[in-house]
mmCIF file of C-alpha atoms in Angstrom:
data_model
loop_
_atom_site.group_PDB
_atom_site.id
_atom_site.type_symbol
_atom_site.label_atom_id
_atom_site.label_comp_id
_atom_site.label_asym_id
_atom_site.label_seq_id
_atom_site.Cartn_x
_atom_site.Cartn_y
_atom_site.Cartn_z
ATOM 1 C CA MET A 1 -20.790 -18.111 67.050
ATOM 2 C CA GLY A 2 -22.876 -15.864 63.997
ATOM 3 C CA SER A 3 -22.517 -16.467 60.659
ATOM 4 C CA GLU A 4 -19.837 -14.925 58.761
ATOM 5 C CA LEU A 5 -23.064 -14.259 55.742
ATOM 6 C CA GLU A 6 -25.706 -11.770 57.078
ATOM 7 C CA PRO A 7 -29.469 -12.161 55.417
ATOM 8 C CA VAL A 8 -30.374 -9.753 53.157
ATOM 9 C CA HIS A 9 -33.113 -7.805 53.562
ATOM 10 C CA GLN A 10 -35.929 -7.899 51.362
ATOM 11 C CA ALA A 11 -36.251 -4.248 50.943
ATOM 12 C CA GLU A 12 -32.112 -4.332 49.475
ATOM 13 C CA ILE A 13 -33.293 -6.934 47.011
ATOM 14 C CA VAL A 14 -33.632 -4.507 43.444
ATOM 15 C CA THR A 15 -36.664 -6.248 41.555
ATOM 16 C CA GLU A 16 -36.663 -3.181 38.522
ATOM 17 C CA LEU A 17 -34.340 -1.292 36.725
ATOM 18 C CA PRO A 18 -34.418 2.088 37.365
ATOM 19 C CA ALA A 19 -36.174 4.384 34.384
ATOM 20 C CA PRO A 20 -33.194 5.429 32.013
ATOM 21 C CA ARG A 21 -32.909 9.335 32.156
ATOM 22 C CA THR A 22 -33.436 11.701 29.421
ATOM 23 C CA ASN A 23 -29.693 12.674 29.119
ATOM 24 C CA ASP A 24 -28.444 9.543 28.770
ATOM 25 C CA GLU A 25 -28.256 9.401 24.867
ATOM 26 C CA HIS A 26 -27.240 13.216 25.013
ATOM 27 C CA LEU A 27 -24.614 14.701 22.946
ATOM 28 C CA SER A 28 -23.768 18.112 24.153
ATOM 29 C CA GLY A 29 -22.935 20.524 20.889
ATOM 30 C CA GLU A 30 -18.934 20.501 21.983
ATOM 31 C CA THR A 31 -18.905 17.047 22.166
ATOM 32 C CA ILE A 32 -20.399 16.592 18.394
ATOM 33 C CA ALA A 33 -18.265 19.494 17.268
ATOM 34 C CA ASP A 34 -15.090 17.405 18.346
ATOM 35 C CA LEU A 35 -16.456 14.221 17.084
ATOM 36 C CA LYS A 36 -16.680 15.737 13.722
ATOM 37 C CA ARG A 37 -13.011 17.031 14.149
ATOM 38 C CA SER A 38 -11.873 13.010 13.944
ATOM 39 C CA ILE A 39 -12.621 13.233 10.429
ATOM 40 C CA ALA A 40 -10.350 15.025 7.520
ATOM 41 C CA ASP A 41 -11.615 18.362 6.822
ATOM 42 C CA ASN A 42 -11.606 17.298 2.934
ATOM 43 C CA THR A 43 -13.085 13.519 4.000
ATOM 44 C CA ASP A 44 -15.977 15.334 6.223
ATOM 45 C CA ARG A 45 -16.608 17.617 3.308
ATOM 46 C CA ALA A 46 -16.637 14.611 1.072
ATOM 47 C CA TYR A 47 -18.941 13.261 3.514
ATOM 48 C CA LYS A 48 -21.350 15.815 3.797
ATOM 49 C CA ARG A 49 -21.994 15.947 -0.309
ATOM 50 C CA TRP A 50 -22.662 12.407 -0.534
ATOM 51 C CA TRP A 51 -25.526 12.677 2.806
ATOM 52 C CA ARG A 52 -26.771 15.686 0.841
ATOM 53 C CA MET A 53 -27.221 13.474 -1.999
ATOM 54 C CA ALA A 54 -28.550 10.621 -0.330
ATOM 55 C CA ILE A 55 -31.546 12.813 1.524
ATOM 56 C CA THR A 56 -32.690 14.570 -1.480
ATOM 57 C CA TRP A 57 -33.209 10.809 -3.629
ATOM 58 C CA CYS A 58 -34.537 9.690 -0.164
ATOM 59 C CA GLU A 59 -37.077 12.541 -0.189
ATOM 60 C CA ARG A 60 -37.522 11.967 -4.338
ATOM 61 C CA GLU A 61 -38.395 8.186 -3.713
ATOM 62 C CA GLN A 62 -40.164 8.959 -0.533
ATOM 63 C CA ARG A 63 -38.216 6.722 1.618
ATOM 64 C CA THR A 64 -36.590 7.556 5.235
ATOM 65 C CA ALA A 65 -33.116 9.103 5.666
ATOM 66 C CA LEU A 66 -32.901 8.510 8.793
ATOM 67 C CA PRO A 67 -32.324 6.226 10.202
ATOM 68 C CA MET A 68 -32.248 4.256 6.358
ATOM 69 C CA THR A 69 -32.666 0.588 6.490
ATOM 70 C CA GLY A 70 -30.860 -2.086 4.582
ATOM 71 C CA GLN A 71 -32.846 -1.766 1.087
ATOM 72 C CA THR A 72 -32.877 2.061 1.373
ATOM 73 C CA VAL A 73 -29.213 2.189 1.532
ATOM 74 C CA ALA A 74 -28.980 -0.239 -0.982
ATOM 75 C CA GLU A 75 -31.288 1.368 -3.878
ATOM 76 C CA PHE A 76 -29.526 4.154 -3.119
ATOM 77 C CA ILE A 77 -26.286 2.633 -4.338
ATOM 78 C CA GLY A 78 -27.881 0.967 -7.093
ATOM 79 C CA HIS A 79 -29.353 4.398 -8.051
ATOM 80 C CA LEU A 80 -25.619 5.681 -8.144
ATOM 81 C CA MET A 81 -24.458 2.684 -9.886
ATOM 82 C CA ARG A 82 -26.330 3.492 -12.520
ATOM 83 C CA SER A 83 -25.738 7.600 -12.748
ATOM 84 C CA THR A 84 -23.080 9.667 -13.446
ATOM 85 C CA SER A 85 -21.165 12.394 -11.197
ATOM 86 C CA THR A 86 -22.309 15.724 -11.960
ATOM 87 C CA THR A 87 -18.579 17.297 -11.406
ATOM 88 C CA THR A 88 -17.442 15.018 -13.932
ATOM 89 C CA GLY A 89 -19.734 13.683 -16.357
ATOM 90 C CA LYS A 90 -18.352 9.972 -15.819
ATOM 91 C CA PRO A 91 -20.102 7.158 -14.368
ATOM 92 C CA TYR A 92 -19.247 6.576 -10.215
ATOM 93 C CA SER A 93 -16.485 4.739 -9.569
ATOM 94 C CA PRO A 94 -16.651 1.970 -7.213
ATOM 95 C CA ASN A 95 -14.211 3.618 -4.890
ATOM 96 C CA SER A 96 -16.872 6.387 -5.087
ATOM 97 C CA LEU A 97 -19.610 4.440 -3.930
ATOM 98 C CA ASP A 98 -17.836 2.876 -0.847
ATOM 99 C CA GLN A 99 -16.989 6.761 0.014
ATOM 100 C CA ALA A 100 -20.691 7.278 -0.259
ATOM 101 C CA LEU A 101 -21.792 3.999 1.941
ATOM 102 C CA SER A 102 -19.181 5.035 4.551
ATOM 103 C CA ALA A 103 -20.868 8.953 4.912
ATOM 104 C CA ILE A 104 -24.117 6.974 5.454
ATOM 105 C CA ARG A 105 -22.862 5.467 8.178
ATOM 106 C CA THR A 106 -20.722 8.280 9.638
ATOM 107 C CA ALA A 107 -24.206 10.592 9.600
ATOM 108 C CA HIS A 108 -26.093 7.555 11.282
ATOM 109 C CA PHE A 109 -23.364 7.515 14.113
ATOM 110 C CA ARG A 110 -23.183 11.213 14.911
ATOM 111 C CA ALA A 111 -27.051 10.966 14.452
ATOM 112 C CA GLY A 112 -26.741 8.059 17.649
ATOM 113 C CA PHE A 113 -27.388 5.360 15.388
ATOM 114 C CA GLU A 114 -24.467 3.506 15.978
ATOM 115 C CA GLY A 115 -23.629 0.476 14.209
ATOM 116 C CA GLN A 116 -26.224 0.807 11.548
ATOM 117 C CA PRO A 117 -27.925 1.150 8.828
ATOM 118 C CA PRO A 118 -27.044 -2.535 7.770
ATOM 119 C CA THR A 119 -24.984 -2.420 4.503
ATOM 120 C CA ARG A 120 -24.304 -6.065 2.970
ATOM 121 C CA ALA A 121 -26.355 -5.764 0.351
ATOM 122 C CA ALA A 122 -24.912 -2.529 -0.443
ATOM 123 C CA ARG A 123 -21.353 -3.927 -0.466
ATOM 124 C CA GLU A 124 -22.463 -6.669 -2.569
ATOM 125 C CA LEU A 125 -24.071 -4.133 -5.572
ATOM 126 C CA ILE A 126 -20.549 -2.304 -5.017
ATOM 127 C CA LYS A 127 -18.832 -5.726 -5.741
ATOM 128 C CA VAL A 128 -20.909 -6.479 -9.018
ATOM 129 C CA HIS A 129 -20.111 -2.815 -9.846
ATOM 130 C CA ARG A 130 -16.494 -3.655 -9.987
ATOM 131 C CA GLN A 131 -16.793 -7.025 -11.950
ATOM 132 C CA ASP A 132 -19.197 -5.160 -14.660
ATOM 133 C CA ARG A 133 -16.250 -2.383 -15.168
ATOM 134 C CA ALA A 134 -13.495 -4.978 -14.852
ATOM 135 C CA LYS A 135 -15.998 -7.033 -17.622
ATOM 136 C CA ALA A 136 -16.125 -3.678 -19.758
ATOM 137 C CA GLY A 137 -12.496 -3.250 -20.127
ATOM 138 C CA TRP A 138 -11.998 -0.826 -17.434
ATOM 139 C CA ARG A 139 -8.676 0.110 -15.925
ATOM 140 C CA PRO A 140 -7.543 2.363 -13.071
ATOM 141 C CA ARG A 141 -5.856 5.577 -13.880
ATOM 142 C CA ARG A 142 -3.711 5.697 -10.682
ATOM 143 C CA ALA A 143 -1.652 8.879 -10.450
ATOM 144 C CA LYS A 144 1.543 9.273 -12.459
ATOM 145 C CA ALA A 145 4.477 8.176 -10.116
ATOM 146 C CA VAL A 146 7.232 11.137 -9.801
ATOM 147 C CA THR A 147 10.423 9.082 -9.452
ATOM 148 C CA LEU A 148 13.754 10.411 -9.439
ATOM 149 C CA ASP A 149 13.545 11.005 -13.409
ATOM 150 C CA VAL A 150 10.408 12.558 -12.963
ATOM 151 C CA LEU A 151 11.198 14.430 -9.626
ATOM 152 C CA ARG A 152 14.989 15.998 -11.801
ATOM 153 C CA LEU A 153 12.574 17.179 -15.070
ATOM 154 C CA LEU A 154 9.785 18.888 -12.374
ATOM 155 C CA LEU A 155 12.906 20.376 -10.572
ATOM 156 C CA ALA A 156 14.533 21.894 -14.146
ATOM 157 C CA GLN A 157 11.238 23.899 -14.080
ATOM 158 C CA CYS A 158 11.996 25.732 -10.951
ATOM 159 C CA ASP A 159 13.593 29.132 -10.943
ATOM 160 C CA PRO A 160 16.048 29.026 -7.790
ATOM 161 C CA ASN A 161 16.296 32.457 -8.091
ATOM 162 C CA SER A 162 12.412 33.299 -7.136
ATOM 163 C CA LEU A 163 11.131 32.785 -4.004
ATOM 164 C CA SER A 164 8.078 30.878 -5.865
ATOM 165 C CA GLY A 165 10.572 28.666 -7.997
ATOM 166 C CA ARG A 166 12.580 27.967 -4.621
ATOM 167 C CA ARG A 167 9.232 26.905 -2.955
ATOM 168 C CA ASP A 168 7.908 24.888 -5.930
ATOM 169 C CA ALA A 169 11.011 22.714 -5.461
ATOM 170 C CA ALA A 170 11.181 22.490 -1.779
ATOM 171 C CA ILE A 171 7.643 20.793 -2.014
ATOM 172 C CA LEU A 172 9.207 18.429 -4.756
ATOM 173 C CA VAL A 173 12.147 16.813 -2.610
ATOM 174 C CA LEU A 174 9.911 16.968 0.935
ATOM 175 C CA GLY A 175 6.663 15.836 -1.066
ATOM 176 C CA TYR A 176 9.172 12.928 -2.506
ATOM 177 C CA GLY A 177 11.273 12.812 0.184
ATOM 178 C CA LEU A 178 8.257 12.253 3.317
ATOM 179 C CA MET A 179 6.388 9.877 0.704
ATOM 180 C CA GLY A 180 3.950 12.878 1.581
ATOM 181 C CA ARG A 181 -0.021 13.832 1.244
ATOM 182 C CA ARG A 182 -0.962 17.308 0.101
ATOM 183 C CA SER A 183 -2.369 17.289 3.315
ATOM 184 C CA GLU A 184 0.971 17.068 5.365
ATOM 185 C CA LEU A 185 3.014 18.968 2.773
ATOM 186 C CA ALA A 186 0.562 21.925 3.306
ATOM 187 C CA ALA A 187 0.468 21.322 7.007
ATOM 188 C CA ILE A 188 4.636 21.785 7.812
ATOM 189 C CA GLN A 189 5.729 24.701 9.908
ATOM 190 C CA ILE A 190 9.081 26.067 9.783
ATOM 191 C CA SER A 191 8.939 24.885 13.930
ATOM 192 C CA GLN A 192 8.912 21.503 12.383
ATOM 193 C CA LEU A 193 11.779 21.554 10.428
ATOM 194 C CA ALA A 194 15.690 20.635 11.004
ATOM 195 C CA ILE A 195 18.630 20.662 8.379
ATOM 196 C CA SER A 196 21.554 18.501 9.500
ATOM 197 C CA GLU A 197 24.973 17.743 7.388
ATOM 198 C CA ASP A 198 23.359 14.396 6.049
ATOM 199 C CA TRP A 199 19.381 14.946 7.105
ATOM 200 C CA VAL A 200 16.379 17.217 6.471
ATOM 201 C CA THR A 201 14.066 15.612 9.370
ATOM 202 C CA VAL A 202 10.573 16.710 9.255
ATOM 203 C CA PHE A 203 8.254 16.636 12.377
ATOM 204 C CA ILE A 204 4.951 15.101 10.855
ATOM 205 C CA PRO A 205 2.169 15.949 14.277
ATOM 206 C CA MET A 206 -0.067 13.447 13.230
ATOM 207 C CA SER A 207 -1.606 11.622 9.695
ATOM 208 C CA LYS A 208 -4.209 9.068 8.924
ATOM 209 C CA THR A 209 -2.353 6.538 10.107
ATOM 210 C CA ASP A 210 -1.492 8.503 13.545
ATOM 211 C CA THR A 211 -5.145 8.664 14.963
ATOM 212 C CA ASN A 212 -3.922 9.193 18.425
ATOM 213 C CA ALA A 213 -1.354 11.711 17.096
ATOM 214 C CA LYS A 214 1.456 10.549 18.949
ATOM 215 C CA GLY A 215 3.687 12.512 16.024
ATOM 216 C CA GLU A 216 7.117 11.295 14.461
ATOM 217 C CA ASP A 217 9.979 12.970 13.084
ATOM 218 C CA VAL A 218 11.054 11.787 9.301
ATOM 219 C CA ASP A 219 14.040 11.986 7.982
ATOM 220 C CA VAL A 220 14.659 12.242 4.631
ATOM 221 C CA PRO A 221 18.510 12.151 3.245
ATOM 222 C CA ARG A 222 19.854 15.363 1.755
ATOM 223 C CA ALA A 223 21.415 13.343 -0.861
ATOM 224 C CA LEU A 224 18.348 12.430 -2.551
ATOM 225 C CA ALA A 225 20.236 11.725 -5.574
ATOM 226 C CA PRO A 226 24.133 12.571 -6.207
ATOM 227 C CA ASP A 227 22.785 15.738 -8.014
ATOM 228 C CA ILE A 228 19.681 16.577 -5.579
ATOM 229 C CA ASP A 229 20.731 18.220 -2.255
ATOM 230 C CA ALA A 230 17.189 17.931 -0.740
ATOM 231 C CA GLY A 231 19.008 20.358 2.210
ATOM 232 C CA ARG A 232 20.137 23.012 0.038
ATOM 233 C CA ILE A 233 16.677 22.943 -1.452
ATOM 234 C CA VAL A 234 14.741 23.818 1.727
ATOM 235 C CA ALA A 235 17.448 26.037 2.916
ATOM 236 C CA LEU A 236 17.682 28.270 -0.087
ATOM 237 C CA TYR A 237 14.056 28.824 0.310
ATOM 238 C CA LEU A 238 13.749 29.019 4.429
ATOM 239 C CA GLU A 239 16.776 31.956 3.343
ATOM 240 C CA GLY A 240 14.039 33.787 0.968
ATOM 241 C CA LEU A 241 11.457 33.666 3.392
ATOM 242 C CA ARG A 242 13.866 35.367 5.917
ATOM 243 C CA GLU A 243 14.351 37.991 3.723
ATOM 244 C CA PHE A 244 10.212 38.749 4.125
ATOM 245 C CA GLY A 245 10.896 38.581 7.639
ATOM 246 C CA VAL A 246 8.628 34.902 7.995
ATOM 247 C CA VAL A 247 10.715 32.650 10.323
ATOM 248 C CA ASP A 248 7.854 30.997 11.970
ATOM 249 C CA GLY A 249 4.248 29.472 10.930
ATOM 250 C CA PRO A 250 3.156 27.405 7.617
ATOM 251 C CA LEU A 251 6.479 26.674 5.504
ATOM 252 C CA LEU A 252 4.995 26.418 2.304
ATOM 253 C CA ARG A 253 3.777 30.307 1.314
ATOM 254 C CA CYS A 254 1.155 31.843 -0.928
ATOM 255 C CA ILE A 255 3.474 33.934 -3.299
ATOM 256 C CA HIS A 256 2.068 36.987 -4.548
ATOM 257 C CA ALA A 257 2.435 38.415 -8.345
ATOM 258 C CA ARG A 258 4.700 40.620 -6.864
ATOM 259 C CA GLY A 259 6.316 38.833 -4.236
ATOM 260 C CA ALA A 260 5.333 39.474 -1.472
ATOM 261 C CA VAL A 261 4.713 36.364 0.579
ATOM 262 C CA GLY A 262 1.213 35.732 1.977
ATOM 263 C CA LYS A 263 -0.697 32.910 4.194
ATOM 264 C CA GLY A 264 -0.111 29.247 4.410
ATOM 265 C CA MET A 265 -1.209 27.231 1.063
ATOM 266 C CA SER A 266 -3.641 24.711 1.391
ATOM 267 C CA ALA A 267 -3.520 20.915 0.088
ATOM 268 C CA ALA A 268 -5.277 21.845 -3.071
ATOM 269 C CA ALA A 269 -2.987 24.665 -4.367
ATOM 270 C CA VAL A 270 -0.044 22.269 -3.544
ATOM 271 C CA GLY A 271 -1.440 19.869 -6.130
ATOM 272 C CA GLU A 272 -2.026 22.689 -8.207
ATOM 273 C CA ILE A 273 1.945 23.696 -8.122
ATOM 274 C CA VAL A 274 2.715 20.076 -8.781
ATOM 275 C CA LYS A 275 0.681 19.866 -12.325
ATOM 276 C CA LYS A 276 1.436 23.057 -13.333
ATOM 277 C CA LEU A 277 4.999 22.027 -12.973
ATOM 278 C CA ALA A 278 4.373 18.716 -15.310
ATOM 279 C CA LYS A 279 2.541 20.928 -17.468
ATOM 280 C CA ALA A 280 6.016 23.232 -17.764
ATOM 281 C CA ALA A 281 8.087 20.357 -18.304
ATOM 282 C CA ASN A 282 6.125 19.094 -21.080
ATOM 283 C CA LEU A 283 5.737 15.679 -19.604
ATOM 284 C CA THR A 284 3.872 12.490 -21.189
ATOM 285 C CA ASP A 285 0.783 12.068 -19.517
ATOM 286 C CA ALA A 286 0.998 15.517 -17.886
ATOM 287 C CA GLU A 287 -2.704 15.018 -16.645
ATOM 288 C CA ARG A 288 -1.663 12.121 -14.318
ATOM 289 C CA THR A 289 1.168 13.939 -12.152
ATOM 290 C CA THR A 290 -0.204 15.353 -9.344
ATOM 291 C CA ALA A 291 0.920 15.548 -5.990
ATOM 292 C CA HIS A 292 -0.285 11.900 -5.247
ATOM 293 C CA GLY A 293 2.712 11.231 -7.447
ATOM 294 C CA LEU A 294 5.468 12.514 -4.958
ATOM 295 C CA ARG A 295 4.109 10.383 -2.898
ATOM 296 C CA ALA A 296 4.266 7.162 -5.266
ATOM 297 C CA GLY A 297 7.217 8.135 -6.694
ATOM 298 C CA GLY A 298 9.428 7.352 -3.642
ATOM 299 C CA PRO A 299 8.004 3.947 -2.695
ATOM 300 C CA THR A 300 8.615 3.348 -6.565
ATOM 301 C CA ASP A 301 12.002 3.531 -6.429
ATOM 302 C CA ALA A 302 12.843 2.371 -3.150
ATOM 303 C CA ALA A 303 10.718 -0.810 -4.268
ATOM 304 C CA GLU A 304 13.169 -1.239 -7.701
ATOM 305 C CA ARG A 305 16.419 -0.901 -4.903
ATOM 306 C CA GLY A 306 14.443 -4.140 -3.155
ATOM 307 C CA VAL A 307 14.119 -1.937 0.243
ATOM 308 C CA PRO A 308 11.718 -4.122 2.408
ATOM 309 C CA VAL A 309 7.742 -3.377 2.493
ATOM 310 C CA PRO A 310 7.156 -2.605 6.235
ATOM 311 C CA PHE A 311 10.570 -0.079 6.007
ATOM 312 C CA ILE A 312 8.572 1.924 3.482
ATOM 313 C CA ALA A 313 5.122 1.811 4.846
ATOM 314 C CA GLU A 314 6.818 3.040 7.903
ATOM 315 C CA HIS A 315 8.715 5.626 5.669
ATOM 316 C CA GLY A 316 5.341 7.152 4.292
ATOM 317 C CA ARG A 317 2.982 6.740 7.311
ATOM 318 C CA TRP A 318 1.220 4.260 5.455
ATOM 319 C CA SER A 319 -0.760 1.029 7.392
ATOM 320 C CA LYS A 320 1.604 -2.169 7.551
ATOM 321 C CA ASN A 321 -1.692 -4.157 6.032
ATOM 322 C CA SER A 322 -2.139 -0.907 3.195
ATOM 323 C CA THR A 323 -2.875 -2.597 -0.074
ATOM 324 C CA GLN A 324 -2.232 1.476 -1.837
ATOM 325 C CA VAL A 325 1.981 1.084 -1.090
ATOM 326 C CA LEU A 326 1.636 -2.770 -1.924
ATOM 327 C CA ALA A 327 0.016 -1.272 -5.543
ATOM 328 C CA TYR A 328 3.587 0.920 -5.910
ATOM 329 C CA VAL A 329 5.863 -2.671 -4.109
ATOM 330 C CA ARG A 330 4.462 -5.067 -6.612
ATOM 331 C CA PRO A 331 5.029 -4.347 -9.763
ATOM 332 C CA ALA A 332 8.990 -4.122 -8.572
ATOM 333 C CA ASP A 333 8.573 -6.935 -7.205
ATOM 334 C CA LYS A 334 7.341 -8.607 -10.086
ATOM 335 C CA ARG A 335 9.697 -7.390 -12.260
ATOM 336 C CA ARG A 336 12.566 -8.628 -10.224
ATOM 337 C CA ASN A 337 11.177 -11.727 -9.486
ATOM 338 C CA ASN A 338 10.058 -12.921 -13.291
ATOM 339 C CA PRO A 339 9.778 -16.622 -13.568
ATOM 340 C CA LEU A 340 10.870 -16.041 -17.551
ATOM 341 C CA LEU A 341 14.313 -13.800 -16.920
ATOM 342 C CA PRO A 342 17.502 -15.193 -17.644
ATOM 343 C CA HIS A 343 18.921 -17.610 -15.325
ATOM 344 C CA LYS A 344 21.634 -16.293 -13.495
ATOM 345 C CA PRO A 345 24.033 -18.944 -12.358
ATOM 346 C CA ARG A 346 25.495 -19.313 -9.070
ATOM 347 C CA THR A 347 28.932 -18.002 -8.113
#
């Protein structure tokens, strides 16, 4: 009886790996375009600005932009630390330097240099920049949280008899109720909206934390407060749109001077509406009252009521480990659990 193991002929032994083919590291134009769409438009535009700045700096300093060495990246970040923004006239913040670093890594990835360039030295420099600013007395200026009290003042500036006033009121209650990003508000389609007896439900097809675009329904209570009926506010706006024959497409629309309904609004336009209302309401720190303040207002009020962080994070589509949502929750927690508050006797 022969062995079950047959001998291997010498010719079958592979002694050399085949040479790589020229197409193995090639990406088609279509694939590159799809990869670019993986980054939000606003972020992509910012990345392109930083990358253009990096290329210009490299040319001036006679350094190679692609691929960069770790030393070149560190020198560029060091240059930004000592520079001022041509847009704001102020020194670049550590967050801006973080974004510049992300832009450089993204440019390298798109060019086929995955995992490059080394960034450890650059990140250490950004840490030093944060420490220097803290020692100089700098404090972060966050958007003013639009809590319910502020929301009432802004709603008072919205004319319910005009379509633009109804739209502005809808922006406010949906921004607060969804804890929504400007981009999410601008992207809402009429077909994604449902109003029931107790809820205004909005389908969010994708978000920054839903990178696989599974989508989710977000329920906003109609009664945001006893005197704020979100369902009625949104329904009045939809009724006004129907009078102009608008029954589908973008929910938030540009309203022309003569009252005609235009195309959908951009995220930037949503932000301008909130700024305009804050100015009209003569709010303290009106310049800090932005659309992001609507996103911050809901978590702030919820934290004051003692709602657990995971529920707040889930509703607002933050990562469970998000430091941003904690920035809204921690002040309320600190006040509620302050060790110097008068002791309450047990009952």
